[in-house]
Each structure stands twice: as C-alpha cells, then as structure tokens.
XYZ file of C-alpha atoms in Angstrom:
439
model
C 0.000 0.000 0.000
C 2.906 2.366 0.698
C 4.122 2.009 -2.894
C 0.630 2.669 -4.251
C 0.248 5.729 -1.995
C 3.612 7.114 -3.144
C 2.834 6.562 -6.842
C -0.648 8.044 -6.387
C 0.726 11.173 -4.666
C 3.355 11.588 -7.409
C 0.791 11.375 -10.237
C -1.633 13.568 -8.265
C 0.972 16.360 -8.023
C -0.137 17.262 -11.568
C -3.194 18.600 -9.707
C -0.986 20.983 -7.690
C 0.271 22.547 -10.941
C -3.305 22.657 -12.267
C -4.566 24.519 -9.163
C -1.613 26.905 -9.015
C -1.768 27.731 -12.729
C -5.551 28.265 -12.708
C -5.573 30.788 -9.872
C -2.192 32.528 -10.052
C -3.562 34.769 -12.828
C -6.099 36.331 -10.395
C -3.299 38.320 -8.696
C -2.244 39.798 -12.050
C -5.829 40.410 -13.314
C -6.219 44.203 -12.948
C -2.470 44.943 -13.353
C -2.343 43.325 -16.797
C -5.460 45.191 -17.955
C -3.887 48.515 -16.897
C -0.476 47.610 -18.375
C -1.744 46.659 -21.839
C -4.815 48.986 -21.930
C -7.128 46.194 -23.114
C -10.932 46.314 -23.230
C -13.023 44.346 -20.715
C -13.993 41.864 -23.434
C -10.430 41.295 -24.767
C -9.024 41.098 -21.240
C -11.655 38.554 -20.133
C -11.768 36.384 -23.280
C -8.080 36.447 -24.300
C -5.654 37.524 -21.538
C -7.508 35.888 -18.616
C -9.243 32.964 -20.342
C -6.524 31.815 -22.783
C -5.276 29.201 -20.304
C -8.845 27.912 -20.168
C -9.049 27.641 -23.968
C -5.786 25.661 -23.780
C -7.386 23.497 -21.127
C -10.337 22.807 -23.447
C -7.906 21.684 -26.190
C -5.950 19.608 -23.647
C -9.149 17.961 -22.415
C -10.492 17.233 -25.921
C -7.239 15.791 -27.287
C -5.552 14.603 -24.047
C -7.190 11.181 -24.331
C -5.077 10.488 -27.452
C -1.595 10.547 -25.809
C -3.071 9.002 -22.631
C -4.224 6.032 -24.748
C -1.371 5.875 -27.273
C 1.749 6.845 -25.252
C 0.427 5.616 -21.902
C -0.479 7.321 -18.646
C 3.129 7.817 -17.454
C 4.611 9.439 -20.601
C 1.609 11.760 -20.828
C 2.169 12.865 -17.197
C 5.840 13.647 -18.024
C 4.842 15.807 -21.016
C 2.303 17.623 -18.820
C 5.152 18.681 -16.486
C 7.148 20.012 -19.470
C 4.153 22.070 -20.676
C 3.704 23.669 -17.227
C 7.426 24.528 -17.021
C 7.545 26.185 -20.462
C 4.265 28.028 -19.761
C 5.452 29.491 -16.430
C 8.724 30.808 -17.848
C 7.221 32.075 -21.121
C 4.313 33.916 -19.436
C 6.618 35.560 -16.884
C 8.881 37.016 -19.592
C 6.091 38.067 -22.016
C 5.982 41.732 -23.066
C 2.650 41.863 -24.895
C -0.809 40.302 -24.419
C -0.472 37.945 -27.411
C 2.798 36.298 -26.315
C 1.429 36.111 -22.774
C -1.777 34.448 -24.025
C 0.218 31.909 -26.109
C 2.280 30.705 -23.134
C -0.795 30.657 -20.882
C -2.439 28.469 -23.572
C 0.424 25.928 -23.231
C -0.162 25.731 -19.470
C -3.837 25.167 -20.213
C -2.955 22.191 -22.435
C -1.150 20.730 -19.403
C -4.176 21.268 -17.151
C -6.624 19.690 -19.608
C -4.463 16.617 -20.206
C -3.778 16.209 -16.469
C -7.526 15.898 -15.724
C -7.489 12.772 -17.926
C -4.104 11.146 -17.312
C -3.715 11.604 -13.517
C -7.161 10.315 -12.329
C -7.050 7.480 -14.916
C -3.584 6.426 -13.706
C -4.470 6.472 -9.992
C -7.836 4.714 -10.461
C -6.056 1.923 -12.369
C -3.409 1.212 -9.699
C -5.651 1.693 -6.616
C -7.429 -1.102 -4.651
C -11.263 -0.799 -4.797
C -11.686 0.141 -1.112
C -9.152 2.988 -1.284
C -9.773 4.190 -4.835
C -11.930 7.190 -3.905
C -9.406 8.436 -1.369
C -6.402 7.927 -3.662
C -7.976 9.475 -6.783
C -9.241 12.428 -4.740
C -5.604 13.164 -3.803
C -5.583 14.772 -7.253
C -8.329 17.172 -6.139
C -6.541 17.741 -2.822
C -3.442 18.776 -4.783
C -5.555 21.102 -6.942
C -6.791 22.991 -3.878
C -3.331 22.952 -2.299
C -2.079 24.566 -5.524
C -4.926 27.104 -5.368
C -4.068 28.017 -1.755
C -0.355 28.317 -2.578
C -1.163 30.553 -5.576
C -3.376 32.883 -3.483
C -0.728 32.956 -0.740
C 2.111 33.493 -3.223
C 0.180 36.355 -4.888
C -0.394 37.976 -1.479
C 3.287 37.688 -0.484
C 4.538 38.967 -3.863
C 2.031 41.858 -4.149
C 4.686 44.453 -3.221
C 7.509 43.001 -5.349
C 7.722 46.198 -7.412
C 6.288 47.278 -10.728
C 6.715 43.797 -12.242
C 5.216 41.877 -9.294
C 2.912 40.054 -11.739
C 5.964 38.489 -13.481
C 7.122 36.990 -10.166
C 3.580 35.812 -9.344
C 3.341 33.848 -12.599
C 6.996 32.804 -13.048
C 7.391 31.217 -9.619
C 5.409 28.195 -10.847
C 8.515 27.071 -12.790
C 9.939 25.624 -9.527
C 7.137 23.120 -8.711
C 6.776 22.332 -12.449
C 10.452 21.325 -12.687
C 10.257 19.234 -9.481
C 7.146 17.401 -10.712
C 8.634 16.662 -14.154
C 11.675 15.017 -12.529
C 9.856 12.858 -9.950
C 7.157 11.547 -12.303
C 9.913 9.521 -14.042
C 10.018 7.314 -10.900
C 6.478 5.848 -11.204
C 5.679 2.665 -13.181
C 3.212 2.572 -16.091
C -0.434 1.669 -15.342
C -0.728 -2.156 -15.472
C -4.306 -1.980 -16.785
C -3.100 0.214 -19.674
C -0.285 -2.275 -20.389
C -2.797 -5.150 -20.397
C -5.050 -3.237 -22.809
C -2.005 -2.958 -25.149
C -1.288 -6.726 -24.753
C 2.008 -6.002 -22.954
C 1.252 -8.850 -20.578
C 4.723 -9.489 -19.074
C 5.321 -5.825 -18.145
C 1.821 -5.622 -16.632
C 2.405 -8.792 -14.573
C 5.601 -7.375 -13.032
C 3.837 -4.161 -11.921
C 0.666 -5.970 -10.762
C 2.753 -8.278 -8.559
C 4.412 -5.206 -6.988
C 0.959 -3.716 -6.301
C -0.627 -6.929 -4.970
C 1.438 -10.149 -4.771
C -1.818 -12.126 -4.288
C -3.423 -10.889 -7.551
C -4.711 -13.535 -9.976
C -3.599 -12.095 -13.296
C -5.569 -14.599 -15.426
C -8.810 -13.624 -13.627
C -8.096 -9.927 -14.127
C -7.387 -10.471 -17.829
C -10.653 -12.392 -18.113
C -12.574 -9.554 -16.374
C -10.924 -7.030 -18.676
C -11.854 -9.232 -21.682
C -8.202 -9.405 -22.732
C -7.622 -11.753 -25.619
C -6.788 -11.221 -29.270
C -10.384 -11.262 -30.539
C -11.622 -9.061 -27.711
C -8.751 -6.613 -28.186
C -9.589 -6.248 -31.865
C -13.282 -5.716 -31.027
C -12.439 -3.145 -28.338
C -10.221 -1.188 -30.743
C -13.302 -0.573 -32.922
C -15.403 0.764 -30.015
C -15.986 4.391 -29.044
C -17.735 5.925 -26.025
C -20.534 7.109 -28.351
C -21.972 3.602 -28.892
C -25.530 3.138 -27.614
C -24.443 0.774 -24.790
C -22.229 3.506 -23.289
C -24.947 6.167 -23.330
C -25.613 6.074 -19.569
C -21.977 6.592 -18.378
C -21.643 9.272 -21.081
C -24.729 11.091 -19.729
C -23.430 10.799 -16.136
C -20.050 12.300 -17.130
C -21.774 15.082 -19.087
C -24.108 16.080 -16.236
C -21.589 15.986 -13.381
C -19.193 18.148 -15.446
C -21.981 20.553 -16.498
C -23.168 21.105 -12.918
C -19.587 21.479 -11.659
C -19.136 24.622 -13.735
C -22.682 25.986 -13.398
C -22.007 26.298 -9.666
C -19.800 29.240 -10.724
C -16.699 27.781 -9.079
C -14.152 28.692 -11.773
C -15.698 32.105 -12.363
C -15.294 32.727 -8.648
C -11.717 31.408 -8.348
C -10.563 33.465 -11.333
C -12.106 36.696 -10.106
C -12.092 36.313 -6.301
C -10.277 39.638 -5.618
C -12.571 41.452 -8.112
C -15.721 39.935 -6.524
C -14.563 40.949 -3.035
C -13.797 44.447 -4.318
C -17.364 44.592 -5.790
C -18.606 43.705 -2.297
C -16.826 46.769 -0.879
C -13.517 45.347 0.393
C -10.224 47.204 -0.292
C -7.522 45.653 -2.521
C -5.379 44.261 0.309
C -8.436 42.890 2.173
C -9.668 41.353 -1.103
C -6.336 39.553 -1.634
C -6.301 38.428 2.010
C -9.889 37.117 1.729
C -8.698 35.140 -1.303
C -6.142 33.397 0.926
C -9.037 32.571 3.305
C -10.851 30.979 0.347
C -7.780 28.825 -0.330
C -7.620 27.670 3.321
C -11.337 26.786 3.506
C -11.025 24.949 0.188
C -8.084 22.898 1.476
C -9.691 22.053 4.823
C -13.012 20.865 3.374
C -11.307 18.977 0.545
C -9.440 17.062 3.283
C -12.847 16.209 4.811
C -14.013 15.076 1.365
C -10.916 12.892 0.824
C -11.414 11.339 4.284
C -15.151 10.678 3.796
C -15.406 9.666 0.118
C -14.763 5.939 0.712
C -16.743 5.940 3.986
C -19.949 7.822 3.088
C -19.696 7.356 -0.684
C -19.855 9.696 -3.660
C -23.623 10.357 -3.614
C -23.797 11.445 0.041
C -20.982 13.972 -0.470
C -22.761 15.305 -3.581
C -26.032 15.670 -1.611
C -24.274 17.625 1.180
C -22.502 19.812 -1.388
C -25.683 20.508 -3.391
C -27.634 21.743 -0.356
C -24.665 23.894 0.727
C -24.415 25.394 -2.768
C -28.100 26.351 -2.857
C -27.964 28.073 0.547
C -24.630 29.883 0.018
C -25.229 31.051 -3.566
C -28.726 32.240 -2.585
C -27.241 34.313 0.259
C -24.483 35.771 -1.970
C -27.127 36.789 -4.504
C -29.284 38.456 -1.818
C -26.194 40.254 -0.423
C -25.471 41.821 -3.819
C -29.131 42.729 -4.458
C -29.503 44.396 -1.046
C -26.002 45.949 -1.226
C -24.766 44.423 2.028
C -21.154 45.475 2.606
C -18.377 44.346 4.904
C -17.734 40.690 5.725
C -21.127 39.135 4.798
C -20.197 38.352 1.190
C -16.799 36.760 2.074
C -18.515 34.622 4.770
C -21.220 33.401 2.331
C -18.522 32.696 -0.264
C -16.518 30.733 2.314
C -19.641 28.571 2.804
C -19.898 28.202 -0.999
C -16.254 27.047 -1.230
C -16.760 24.565 1.650
C -19.829 23.116 -0.147
C -17.871 22.769 -3.384
C -14.811 21.224 -1.729
C -16.690 18.489 0.143
C -19.060 17.713 -2.772
C -18.231 18.320 -6.432
C -14.573 19.078 -5.709
C -13.925 15.752 -3.986
C -16.143 13.664 -6.277
C -15.916 14.777 -9.933
C -12.534 13.341 -11.010
C -13.040 10.170 -8.950
C -16.512 9.538 -10.388
C -15.593 10.150 -14.044
C -12.533 7.870 -13.711
C -14.753 5.025 -12.406
C -17.762 4.884 -14.736
C -16.149 3.928 -18.071
C -14.733 0.507 -19.041
C -10.948 0.028 -19.041
C -10.351 0.323 -22.813
C -12.455 3.516 -23.016
C -11.435 5.155 -19.723
C -9.146 7.788 -21.283
C -11.771 8.621 -23.943
C -14.513 8.868 -21.288
C -12.294 11.053 -19.095
C -11.538 13.217 -22.142
C -15.265 13.653 -22.833
C -16.132 14.564 -19.211
C -13.109 16.871 -18.949
C -13.976 18.554 -22.268
C -17.512 19.394 -21.118
C -16.093 20.670 -17.816
C -13.416 22.823 -19.461
C -15.476 24.241 -22.326
C -17.877 25.604 -19.700
C -14.929 26.606 -17.488
C -13.647 28.722 -20.393
C -16.985 30.227 -21.427
C -18.377 31.112 -17.971
C -15.334 32.953 -16.461
C -14.657 34.816 -19.723
C -18.208 36.226 -19.497
C -17.906 37.402 -15.859
C -16.517 40.979 -16.345
C -19.174 41.561 -19.043
C -22.046 40.013 -17.003
C -21.119 41.903 -13.833
C -21.196 45.201 -15.734
C -24.537 44.426 -17.483
C -26.931 42.224 -15.449
C -25.034 42.616 -12.132
C -23.383 40.227 -9.662
C -26.654 39.468 -7.803
C -28.361 38.051 -10.922
C -25.259 36.031 -11.892
C -25.136 34.313 -8.491
C -28.920 33.720 -8.578
C -28.543 31.815 -11.889
C -25.820 29.655 -10.297
C -28.110 28.934 -7.290
C -30.983 27.782 -9.548
C -28.621 25.446 -11.449
C -27.647 23.814 -8.147
C -31.299 22.905 -7.518
C -31.102 20.892 -10.769
C -27.857 19.277 -9.570
C -29.618 18.148 -6.386
C -32.316 16.447 -8.510
C -29.622 14.745 -10.638
C -27.943 13.309 -7.510
C -31.241 12.084 -6.004
C -32.697 10.472 -9.133
C -29.812 9.497 -11.440
C -26.382 9.225 -9.874
C -25.246 5.658 -8.989
C -23.013 4.930 -5.982
C -19.552 3.644 -6.977
C -17.714 3.205 -3.649
C -16.087 -0.112 -2.715
C -16.530 -1.838 -6.104
C -13.728 -2.829 -8.475
C -13.595 -1.021 -11.817
C -14.668 -4.287 -13.496
C -17.723 -4.697 -11.188
C -18.726 -1.079 -11.888
C -18.450 -1.670 -15.625
C -21.006 -4.506 -15.357
C -23.467 -2.671 -13.071
C -23.417 0.702 -14.872
C -23.713 -0.784 -18.361
C -26.807 -2.736 -17.285
C-alpha cells in the first residue's frame, strides 16, 4: 500500500500545478489590464481565459496521448508544458505572447484531468480508490491556496510583481517533471495494449496475491476481444448512460460558478466593498477553507460514498449562492459576502470538488477510460472557459446578484440529478462497476 500511496501522490501532483496555474492569474488580473490597456472583453476572453481555452484543447485531445503513449509518458509531457508556460508567461511583453504561453499551461491542465485520475484509479485497490484518486483534487486545492498565498506575499515586489507571481510556478513544475519519471506505467493500460509481461511485473508489486488470469478475463483481454475493443468508441448506444453521467456531473460542476469565482475572487470581493489588500487576504481565506473541506471530502469519500458527499454539497451550494445573490441585491457590505462565499467554497470542496474526477474515472470501461475522461473533462473545461470569460461583461450588465442567482438555480437541478440518477460507486472494483453501470 505504501508504494501505491507514493505513486498516487506523485501522479496527483499534476493537480498541484493545475490549481496553481488556474488561480495565479487572479493576482495579475487588474495589473495586466492597466499595463496593456485592453478592453473588458479582450481582457476577459483572451488575456484571462486563454489558459482555459488551452485546457479545453488539452481535455479534448488529451485522451489520445493518454491512450497511445500511456499514462506515465503523458504525465511527463504535462510537467514540461507547465514549465515552459510558467517561464514564457513571466517574460512576455505583450498580451499575445502572454496568451500563447498561458495556452500551453492550459494544455497541461486539460491533459492532467485525464491522465492523472485514470492512472491512480487503475493502480488503486477498490476500497481505497476514492481516497487515492481524490488526492488529485486535494493537490488542486493545495495549488490554489499556494497561488493565493504566493500572490499575497509577492504583491509588493515592485512594478513587475505580476511576473514573479506567474513565473514562480517554474519551480514546482520542474520538481514534478523530474519525480514523475520514478512511477511505473499503469498495469491496466499495459494489459489493454497486450504487454502482458510488463503488466504482470507491476501488478505483482501492487498486490502479490493478484490472480492475473482472472483480471485479464474480467478485462476481456484476448486477441479477438482486443480487436473488437479497438473498434469501439464511447458514443456507442451501450455507453450512453456513463456518457450522460459524465456530461451532467461536469456541467453542474461549472454551473455552480466555481471557476468564475476562483478566477475573479479579488474582483468579486472588491465589488462587495472590500479594499484591494483585504480582497487579496480574503482570497487566501478561500484557499484555506477549500483545502480544509477537501481534506474532509478525501477522508469521507470511501466511507460515506460519492452520492452522500454530492447531496451535502448541493444543499450547501443552494444556501450559500442564494445568500451571496441576496447580499449583492440588497447591497450588504463588509464581511457578509466573504462569509457566504466561504460557505460556498466549503460546499464545493466536500461535494463536487472531492467527487468529480473520482466519479468520471470510475464509470467507463478500461479500454475507453481515457476517452470517457476526455469527454467529461472537455464538457467541464469548455464551460470553465466560457463562464469565467463572461464574468466581467455580465457583472457590468446584469449585475453580480443576478449572476449568483442563476448559479443557485442550477444547483437545484444538480440536487435532482444526484437524487434520481447518480449511482453509488464506492467499494466496487472497476470491473464490477463496468457490469453494473452498463446494465
């Protein structure tokens, strides 16, 4: 188990880079708009959201290297993309060069949401799979906290503070790229490529008692089956239900407003009447709450199960987003809005945050896992690009209160999805889940 934990943590560190890269831009938000004199629309859709468009591309096409090159090689290339992105963005002198390098980091994020959860779910024992895969999410929120904290500490680093804020990510990116060489390839991926001997060696390291013939039988590994599986796609009629589950959980994840909020936390706090320094400090509070409640989620996901955490999160979303909306409509100032948003972050962290990448990595069969992850991630990231890029425009037209009200209504629909559609996946092997979900 110690080996599996170490390999899982190593692969999950891709999540740290994902979280850091996603949020680090928030500290440079207003500075970059002033520096390059860009319009609200250009600033939102290009300068701020370009990493998200890269993430969409990474999510759509990341299943290809994850399937063809393997989980491990894809994770190595993800580290390289983050390293190049951090250095390139920090040294950029115009919005177009900056956007290009941010796009490369986005490719790394999108691909990591496929390769890292797929890798961990394939090496983890059934009873610990939720906890181990959700280490990826834990690393995301740790990265988010470190980015908020780093932005706060570097805020007075002179005229070019934004360069330090963004460039500092080169250090964790380099460290990750080096250590990911130490993990083995996923044995289930090796089996799906008929590399039986290599898979056996790794499987025996993971569990010396494993019956490899039984596992191959459960995975339908044999020449005829392999040929048949190569012809299959996730869009066949028999895979419609897992496809719908992946689509809906990803859709609701973004219609909670989570990415819009993380990208523009200082701006939202400023709208609520806090000064710049207090807004940045409140952002650090968001990172701490996120980390704490994600830890609760990681601890509880294999005990209570995925559905219970989603139910808790959905109710918390509805209450907190409703209160934020009311606060903006009634122009409450001071600490009310940060407190309601802390409740919102706690609801996200223990529910959707802890569950989404675990759930999507569990519901597709072995030979289609990377493609299924790519589909779920693509839905997630297309919305994560569209919604935040609209925020400056929506705030200045319909107002923050209406925006948060729309998010609250969408969470009522998420609650109905969890109650009536979402299956429980805890404690079952990936092969058992394949049989029960496809029924």
